[in-house]
Amino acid sequence: MTSRGAGTAFSRKNYRLSTEPEKSKVTGIVNSRLLNDYLHRVFTSADGNQPAAAYRKHLTFQNLQEHLERLLAEENGSEESRDQVAEGRLGPSTVVLDHTSGFEGLLLVDDDLLGVIGHSNFGSIRATTCVYKGKWIYEVLISSQGLMQIGWCTLNCRFNQEEGVGDTPDSYAYDGNRVRKWNVTTTNYGKSWAAGDIVSCLIDLDEGTIAFCLNGISLGTAFDNITRGAGMAYFPAISLSFKESVAFNFGSRPLRYPVEGYRPLQDPPVADLVKARKLLGYLKNVIHIGIDVTEGKLVEKDTSMWQLQGEPTVLITLAHIFNCFSPLMCKVYLVEDVLMTFLLSILERGGAVESHPLIQQLLDLMWLLMEEYEVHECLKQLLMSLLRAYRFSPIIPDLGLQIHYLRLTIAVLKHEKSRKYLLSNVLFDVLRSVVFFYIKSPLRVEEAGLQELIPTTWWPNRFTKEGKESKEVKEESAEERLRRRAYERGCQRLKKRIEVVEGLQVQILKLLLNNKDRGGGEASRYIFLNKFRKFLQENASNRGNLTVLCPPEYMVCFLHRLIAALRFFWDGHKAKTPAALSSEEAYVPPQLFYNGKVDYFDLQRLGGLLSHLKKTLKDDLAAKANILIDPAELQAVTMDDLDEDEESATSAAQSQRPSAALAIGGALARPAWLSSPTLGRANRFLSTAAVSLMNPRRPLGTLEKIKVLTLRVEQRTREDIEGTHGNEGLLLGRPPEEPDQPITENSLLEVLDGIVMMYNLSVHQQLGKMVGVSDDVNEYAMALKDTEEKISRCPKRRRDIHEELLKSQKVFSEKLNHLSRRLAWINVTIYSKEKMQDIYWLLRVCIRTIEHGDRTGSLFAFMPEFYLSVAMNSYSALKNYFSPVNSMEELPGYEETLMRLAAILAKHFADSRIVGTDIRDSLMQALASYVCYPHSLRAVERIPEEQRISMMKNLLAPYEQRPWAQTNWILVRLWRGCGFGYRYTRLPHLLKTKPEDASLPSLQKPCPSTLLQRHMADLLRSDRDLAPSFLNSVLNQLNWAFSEFIGMIQEIQQAAERLERNFVDSRQLKVCATCFDLSVSLLRVLEMTVTLAPEIFLDWNRPSSELLLRRLAQLLNQVLNRVTAERNLFDRVVNLRLPGLESVDHYPILVAVTGILVRLLVDTDVQGTERATAVLLADPCFQLRSIQYLLGHAEPSALAAAAPATDKRHFSLHTYTEYISAEELAKVEKMLNHLSEESKQAAATTLPTSEEDLCPICYAHPISAIFRPCSHKSCKACINQHLMNNKDCFFCKATITGVDDFTKPASS
């Protein structure tokens, strides 16, 4: 076995069997006297006393092994400990979870049978060993803080999906989620637990008590007088709900919080522990004692700077120590208790990790003097212990414990050979190493010491009625200002401490991303890249697989640390290569998306599936990127092929596993590919409904295998990624549109791509989730302010009320003190200014990537959808999640970024290259949200004019066969603030109700865009085909939406009138309200069109103008008649005030209709008014009463009928003076007078028409059109509307080739 560490080749037989004559030939071996003194000083006896020189045995390397064995055999307490093993305990000596019969429900149990994840409603499992006498303890590492009951049960306890540990007699449990204890009945007990806590479960069978501890702090006796006696033995047990996970420590590892007098269920390896500690003492002696050959004496050495320096005497001495020490270091208990403790003690002296080279020297020795499989197992167990210690250490004010473990992790990973082994085989394969980059949030701020760190709490208490924080700083009193500043100083102190931990985490990633350590194989960065890609694949392809998914809270921290490390290397490369881009200009070049060098698994591309794109765009790939697609890749894989491949893959995996186990040596008793679910991934699925399935980890699906085989992700080397002379690596296939300049190292581009994917997988979701704490602070602050106001108003004589209010005030204040400190932690770890800049940088990366991809034309379709998603979501996060603490407006280049994102949304929401309906909907929604806020709307107005016009043209495309509701919403937002009575934020009748979230786009103040309105008007006027097709589609959708709404309120009314109690389905109410809102928004778009381009309806030289006007009049009359009739259906449903139908009211729909009528009948020229009036009055549905209703003028008959109900108020626009101006009301009065006069004249001048002269379709208008060639007749309105959808005659079904005017000849 060779090692780079010392540059010398050794094997175990070399140093064990060497003879004295051979040694004498080796230069550097000291004389026998000095060697004897040296060996006696190193190998001291157990009591530490050395016999006098005359009485001690002369030691040489020949008899050292015998002497060492004798020393190790001294005071071996193993026999004594074995005698005590069975006392009070029954079951196997190695305690694990009983996966054969001791469980109920569906559970996922890890490989070492110590970790478990719930996979059903309430699964239960117990251990294999029970106790009946004595004092016993075991620990549970809490990985998720949900619903679990942990404790003890007997063999007779029977659990099911509803009842678990503590719900039956003779079972006892602690539940930190609900802070209760359970034994058939339940009472309050203990404290709430959080992920990362350790629960100690203690049972005293001599006294008959059960107690629990949380992170070493006793919660007190939970149960006493528990049942004891013959046949009563207690098993450790747990019940846990879906997705909850824990890991048990019965004693296989040192207990984190041992309790005096209590024994762990599994005995520690006492004999091995004694041996290991002795051997470690000898190793320390070697490090302490040096040999001065020239002086011929032993000297004390500085241990911190110890180096081997090739001294044969020292090396052979160490070889004897490691001969005994190496096998012990494969055991997890000894690694954690002996080796990790020793290594941590080296770093305790303080200073930088670099100032402790002893750890590097020790790792060199391990690689030199231990068998390879021993080093592998030792390093794996060391990293697992470090990860567990870091994850489950309590939060203390200076974060000292976390810093301690991270420093040792860095020291281990600084060793090149160890780092490469761990990267290749452990960090991503066995461990959930992302935990190293996570900083957990304390649930109990008192124990975390935040009260000392942030002694003064503060929260914003200046709120408007809608719950938004007021901008008026004048209200802040001097006392409030002092509190706020003290709170901010406390937050800064906390931030500095957390930054230390974050700096160490970034150091770990810098080591993993090192690409200069090319000695002895591939550089660390390229091993990391392949593992990182596989990590992303597991999280992208296994959304439902709990054991593989990385928790989103870990992913957030990992993302920020990875961005910091990436930008460090990126800017470092820029410093060496001035022509390259800086990290501020970073983007992912488009060729990564189609050249097959980076695996995107089964993630959707903008243009659809990759296989489809390769077929349809193979010519473009060849022409633009010089990439030829292998015809074999284009052949579709049949389902039979998939099945065969899957079977062969499974059988191959099963046949390979035993040989792999043999290869690493028989000393490893259990497979090494997994750890506990708290740190790694579970691979045993337990079910009471089926046979226990002991499946190995799921092999990659066939489609994934095809990709992996094609791309050889696991086998990629530095040359494959970075490229060499004549090989562009990841940048193969540069399109002509892409500039020919270096960006950065290719490997960093792939890391950047992975970061964008990480954000899309779960980071954005987690950022939104953590805002809840800030919302809680706001709610409690409002409640406290409200309570204080009530106290000030409370009469002095009502002392009872006053006392209750004071109690409430105290509760709210305590809760706010707690939440404000917790919020400080979250703001520092998740929403700090630096984290905001990371997300902003990611947004800019996505924008540049999309812009570069867009220039490639058809090849843009290869871009994964998540780039557009991350661009939209990261902007949303910056705007909505970081705003309470930091303002987006302060970010550099904010205005330009906003404009570039607006250009992307405007261009791509209707991009034909994007086929996915979900991503198209997301783009539409993002654009709709964008135009709701003044600053982002101005960004849309700043994009190039050509793009603005193109956007408006896409918005005005016909509504049929596309999701039109969002498009319509965008047009409405551009108009809101200009329409008739359309300047409200909330509807008038909702002002007295509880305000909704004021940050919602729909509740923003009106901010119309006159620029975009002008573009819309120009398009409608100039394009003679666009206007009719758009308006006909709007009228069709209005007809549908309003008809659906009327149909639904009829059903609601019928249900409400039944005698039996009926509940209307909330979904039906929601759909009903949606149809009403759609009707109102469609009417507003029609108002917008009529106002901006009235000639489309009133200039009858344009084809379809008259028809459009008639259709509009018909629909307006229909809406008015339905809404304004006295005591009608609409009235009755509105008066029911059903939850879910809050938005349904007279005002929004009637003012929208009024706006259209006023524009047609008042705000136009004489000719237009005449035409509009004629068409409106000609419609058979027109009723003047509907127009009179708008101003509260009811007909006499209606007034008489309504006389008894004198308290009923009639609708009138006059009552909404805050929303409708006097000028607008005057126009309505004018319109009413005009229509009254015109309708009287029309009634007087209209000659009676015989039935024969009326249109046979509608019987409302005289015949005015004749069809060619069949000569059938109807009115123009009916035939024109019919021809929009059908070319066949009404009567004979002949194809109509033309329509002529028809005038009835004068009678003779």
PDB file of C-alpha atoms in Angstrom, residues 838-979:
ATOM      1  CA  ASP A 838     -27.334  36.614  -3.213  1.00  0.00           C
ATOM      2  CA  ILE A 839     -30.915  36.219  -4.462  1.00  0.00           C
ATOM      3  CA  TYR A 840     -30.601  39.441  -6.468  1.00  0.00           C
ATOM      4  CA  TRP A 841     -27.388  38.144  -8.032  1.00  0.00           C
ATOM      5  CA  LEU A 842     -29.198  34.922  -8.927  1.00  0.00           C
ATOM      6  CA  LEU A 843     -32.017  36.932 -10.533  1.00  0.00           C
ATOM      7  CA  ARG A 844     -29.510  38.825 -12.679  1.00  0.00           C
ATOM      8  CA  VAL A 845     -27.780  35.556 -13.662  1.00  0.00           C
ATOM      9  CA  CYS A 846     -31.118  34.151 -14.847  1.00  0.00           C
ATOM     10  CA  ILE A 847     -31.959  37.333 -16.770  1.00  0.00           C
ATOM     11  CA  ARG A 848     -28.616  37.288 -18.594  1.00  0.00           C
ATOM     12  CA  THR A 849     -28.928  33.549 -19.285  1.00  0.00           C
ATOM     13  CA  ILE A 850     -32.428  33.992 -20.750  1.00  0.00           C
ATOM     14  CA  GLU A 851     -31.282  36.951 -22.869  1.00  0.00           C
ATOM     15  CA  HIS A 852     -28.350  34.970 -24.291  1.00  0.00           C
ATOM     16  CA  GLY A 853     -30.550  31.939 -24.901  1.00  0.00           C
ATOM     17  CA  ASP A 854     -33.206  34.061 -26.609  1.00  0.00           C
ATOM     18  CA  ARG A 855     -30.681  35.250 -29.199  1.00  0.00           C
ATOM     19  CA  THR A 856     -30.107  31.681 -30.404  1.00  0.00           C
ATOM     20  CA  GLY A 857     -33.527  31.590 -32.085  1.00  0.00           C
ATOM     21  CA  SER A 858     -35.055  28.132 -32.210  1.00  0.00           C
ATOM     22  CA  LEU A 859     -32.377  26.664 -29.901  1.00  0.00           C
ATOM     23  CA  PHE A 860     -33.924  28.702 -27.061  1.00  0.00           C
ATOM     24  CA  ALA A 861     -36.433  25.837 -26.796  1.00  0.00           C
ATOM     25  CA  PHE A 862     -33.702  23.646 -25.212  1.00  0.00           C
ATOM     26  CA  MET A 863     -33.447  25.873 -22.115  1.00  0.00           C
ATOM     27  CA  PRO A 864     -34.879  24.171 -18.991  1.00  0.00           C
ATOM     28  CA  GLU A 865     -38.081  25.768 -17.745  1.00  0.00           C
ATOM     29  CA  PHE A 866     -36.640  26.400 -14.297  1.00  0.00           C
ATOM     30  CA  TYR A 867     -34.553  29.350 -15.530  1.00  0.00           C
ATOM     31  CA  LEU A 868     -37.710  31.330 -16.284  1.00  0.00           C
ATOM     32  CA  SER A 869     -39.299  30.111 -13.045  1.00  0.00           C
ATOM     33  CA  VAL A 870     -36.315  31.219 -10.956  1.00  0.00           C
ATOM     34  CA  ALA A 871     -36.234  34.630 -12.676  1.00  0.00           C
ATOM     35  CA  MET A 872     -39.897  35.209 -11.750  1.00  0.00           C
ATOM     36  CA  ASN A 873     -39.725  33.650  -8.271  1.00  0.00           C
ATOM     37  CA  SER A 874     -36.507  35.351  -7.185  1.00  0.00           C
ATOM     38  CA  TYR A 875     -37.988  38.744  -8.108  1.00  0.00           C
ATOM     39  CA  SER A 876     -41.125  37.838  -6.163  1.00  0.00           C
ATOM     40  CA  ALA A 877     -38.989  36.845  -3.147  1.00  0.00           C
ATOM     41  CA  LEU A 878     -37.011  40.094  -3.255  1.00  0.00           C
ATOM     42  CA  LYS A 879     -40.218  42.118  -3.432  1.00  0.00           C
ATOM     43  CA  ASN A 880     -42.341  40.224  -0.914  1.00  0.00           C
ATOM     44  CA  TYR A 881     -40.086  38.326   1.511  1.00  0.00           C
ATOM     45  CA  PHE A 882     -37.105  40.605   2.172  1.00  0.00           C
ATOM     46  CA  SER A 883     -38.970  43.915   2.180  1.00  0.00           C
ATOM     47  CA  PRO A 884     -39.688  44.226   5.936  1.00  0.00           C
ATOM     48  CA  VAL A 885     -35.943  44.281   6.641  1.00  0.00           C
ATOM     49  CA  ASN A 886     -34.295  45.433   3.435  1.00  0.00           C
ATOM     50  CA  SER A 887     -35.599  47.409   0.484  1.00  0.00           C
ATOM     51  CA  MET A 888     -35.148  46.153  -3.051  1.00  0.00           C
ATOM     52  CA  GLU A 889     -34.821  49.737  -4.304  1.00  0.00           C
ATOM     53  CA  GLU A 890     -31.408  49.985  -2.587  1.00  0.00           C
ATOM     54  CA  LEU A 891     -29.901  47.189  -4.698  1.00  0.00           C
ATOM     55  CA  PRO A 892     -27.397  48.303  -7.361  1.00  0.00           C
ATOM     56  CA  GLY A 893     -28.820  48.453 -10.880  1.00  0.00           C
ATOM     57  CA  TYR A 894     -32.323  47.804  -9.561  1.00  0.00           C
ATOM     58  CA  GLU A 895     -34.147  49.917 -12.188  1.00  0.00           C
ATOM     59  CA  GLU A 896     -32.286  48.328 -15.092  1.00  0.00           C
ATOM     60  CA  THR A 897     -32.857  44.812 -13.735  1.00  0.00           C
ATOM     61  CA  LEU A 898     -36.554  45.540 -13.369  1.00  0.00           C
ATOM     62  CA  MET A 899     -36.738  46.717 -16.967  1.00  0.00           C
ATOM     63  CA  ARG A 900     -34.847  43.700 -18.327  1.00  0.00           C
ATOM     64  CA  LEU A 901     -37.141  41.323 -16.446  1.00  0.00           C
ATOM     65  CA  ALA A 902     -40.154  43.244 -17.765  1.00  0.00           C
ATOM     66  CA  ALA A 903     -38.806  42.799 -21.311  1.00  0.00           C
ATOM     67  CA  ILE A 904     -38.483  39.029 -20.722  1.00  0.00           C
ATOM     68  CA  LEU A 905     -42.045  38.735 -19.417  1.00  0.00           C
ATOM     69  CA  ALA A 906     -43.434  40.921 -22.196  1.00  0.00           C
ATOM     70  CA  LYS A 907     -41.704  38.924 -24.906  1.00  0.00           C
ATOM     71  CA  HIS A 908     -42.037  35.365 -23.689  1.00  0.00           C
ATOM     72  CA  PHE A 909     -45.570  35.143 -22.257  1.00  0.00           C
ATOM     73  CA  ALA A 910     -46.755  34.527 -25.828  1.00  0.00           C
ATOM     74  CA  ASP A 911     -43.511  33.020 -27.214  1.00  0.00           C
ATOM     75  CA  SER A 912     -44.325  30.185 -29.607  1.00  0.00           C
ATOM     76  CA  ARG A 913     -41.046  28.468 -28.659  1.00  0.00           C
ATOM     77  CA  ILE A 914     -42.429  27.890 -25.141  1.00  0.00           C
ATOM     78  CA  VAL A 915     -44.959  25.050 -25.144  1.00  0.00           C
ATOM     79  CA  GLY A 916     -45.487  24.132 -21.481  1.00  0.00           C
ATOM     80  CA  THR A 917     -48.866  25.366 -20.248  1.00  0.00           C
ATOM     81  CA  ASP A 918     -47.650  25.712 -16.649  1.00  0.00           C
ATOM     82  CA  ILE A 919     -44.701  27.936 -17.512  1.00  0.00           C
ATOM     83  CA  ARG A 920     -46.825  29.999 -19.910  1.00  0.00           C
ATOM     84  CA  ASP A 921     -49.400  30.515 -17.147  1.00  0.00           C
ATOM     85  CA  SER A 922     -46.628  31.475 -14.736  1.00  0.00           C
ATOM     86  CA  LEU A 923     -45.292  34.057 -17.193  1.00  0.00           C
ATOM     87  CA  MET A 924     -48.779  35.474 -17.665  1.00  0.00           C
ATOM     88  CA  GLN A 925     -49.371  35.673 -13.912  1.00  0.00           C
ATOM     89  CA  ALA A 926     -45.986  37.304 -13.367  1.00  0.00           C
ATOM     90  CA  LEU A 927     -46.767  39.935 -16.004  1.00  0.00           C
ATOM     91  CA  ALA A 928     -50.218  40.495 -14.459  1.00  0.00           C
ATOM     92  CA  SER A 929     -48.594  41.045 -11.062  1.00  0.00           C
ATOM     93  CA  TYR A 930     -45.939  43.272 -12.643  1.00  0.00           C
ATOM     94  CA  VAL A 931     -48.467  45.791 -14.003  1.00  0.00           C
ATOM     95  CA  CYS A 932     -50.181  46.105 -10.582  1.00  0.00           C
ATOM     96  CA  TYR A 933     -47.329  48.010  -8.942  1.00  0.00           C
ATOM     97  CA  PRO A 934     -46.274  51.500 -10.075  1.00  0.00           C
ATOM     98  CA  HIS A 935     -42.512  50.885 -10.046  1.00  0.00           C
ATOM     99  CA  SER A 936     -42.718  47.641 -12.061  1.00  0.00           C
ATOM    100  CA  LEU A 937     -45.349  49.085 -14.423  1.00  0.00           C
ATOM    101  CA  ARG A 938     -42.971  51.962 -15.193  1.00  0.00           C
ATOM    102  CA  ALA A 939     -40.325  49.317 -15.959  1.00  0.00           C
ATOM    103  CA  VAL A 940     -42.692  47.810 -18.546  1.00  0.00           C
ATOM    104  CA  GLU A 941     -43.145  51.268 -20.043  1.00  0.00           C
ATOM    105  CA  ARG A 942     -39.360  51.687 -20.327  1.00  0.00           C
ATOM    106  CA  ILE A 943     -38.785  48.612 -22.497  1.00  0.00           C
ATOM    107  CA  PRO A 944     -38.190  49.335 -26.227  1.00  0.00           C
ATOM    108  CA  GLU A 945     -41.278  50.559 -28.080  1.00  0.00           C
ATOM    109  CA  GLU A 946     -41.213  47.672 -30.525  1.00  0.00           C
ATOM    110  CA  GLN A 947     -41.415  45.187 -27.632  1.00  0.00           C
ATOM    111  CA  ARG A 948     -44.220  47.139 -25.973  1.00  0.00           C
ATOM    112  CA  ILE A 949     -46.304  47.139 -29.146  1.00  0.00           C
ATOM    113  CA  SER A 950     -45.625  43.435 -29.668  1.00  0.00           C
ATOM    114  CA  MET A 951     -46.743  42.738 -26.083  1.00  0.00           C
ATOM    115  CA  MET A 952     -49.982  44.668 -26.557  1.00  0.00           C
ATOM    116  CA  LYS A 953     -50.631  42.858 -29.838  1.00  0.00           C
ATOM    117  CA  ASN A 954     -50.257  39.514 -28.072  1.00  0.00           C
ATOM    118  CA  LEU A 955     -52.604  40.683 -25.317  1.00  0.00           C
ATOM    119  CA  LEU A 956     -55.213  41.605 -27.957  1.00  0.00           C
ATOM    120  CA  ALA A 957     -55.096  38.234 -29.671  1.00  0.00           C
ATOM    121  CA  PRO A 958     -58.508  36.478 -29.737  1.00  0.00           C
ATOM    122  CA  TYR A 959     -59.414  34.896 -26.406  1.00  0.00           C
ATOM    123  CA  GLU A 960     -60.537  31.561 -27.814  1.00  0.00           C
ATOM    124  CA  GLN A 961     -58.303  28.539 -27.294  1.00  0.00           C
ATOM    125  CA  ARG A 962     -55.982  30.135 -24.773  1.00  0.00           C
ATOM    126  CA  PRO A 963     -56.039  31.027 -21.068  1.00  0.00           C
ATOM    127  CA  TRP A 964     -57.592  34.469 -21.418  1.00  0.00           C
ATOM    128  CA  ALA A 965     -58.510  35.372 -17.823  1.00  0.00           C
ATOM    129  CA  GLN A 966     -54.975  36.545 -16.941  1.00  0.00           C
ATOM    130  CA  THR A 967     -54.696  38.442 -20.241  1.00  0.00           C
ATOM    131  CA  ASN A 968     -57.939  40.203 -19.510  1.00  0.00           C
ATOM    132  CA  TRP A 969     -56.748  40.975 -15.984  1.00  0.00           C
ATOM    133  CA  ILE A 970     -53.603  42.629 -17.395  1.00  0.00           C
ATOM    134  CA  LEU A 971     -55.689  44.868 -19.683  1.00  0.00           C
ATOM    135  CA  VAL A 972     -58.004  45.746 -16.782  1.00  0.00           C
ATOM    136  CA  ARG A 973     -55.032  46.762 -14.610  1.00  0.00           C
ATOM    137  CA  LEU A 974     -53.761  49.038 -17.388  1.00  0.00           C
ATOM    138  CA  TRP A 975     -57.208  50.705 -17.398  1.00  0.00           C
ATOM    139  CA  ARG A 976     -57.984  50.785 -13.693  1.00  0.00           C
ATOM    140  CA  GLY A 977     -58.030  54.392 -12.543  1.00  0.00           C
ATOM    141  CA  CYS A 978     -59.373  55.709 -15.868  1.00  0.00           C
ATOM    142  CA  GLY A 979     -62.772  54.020 -16.086  1.00  0.00           C
TER     143      GLY A 979
END
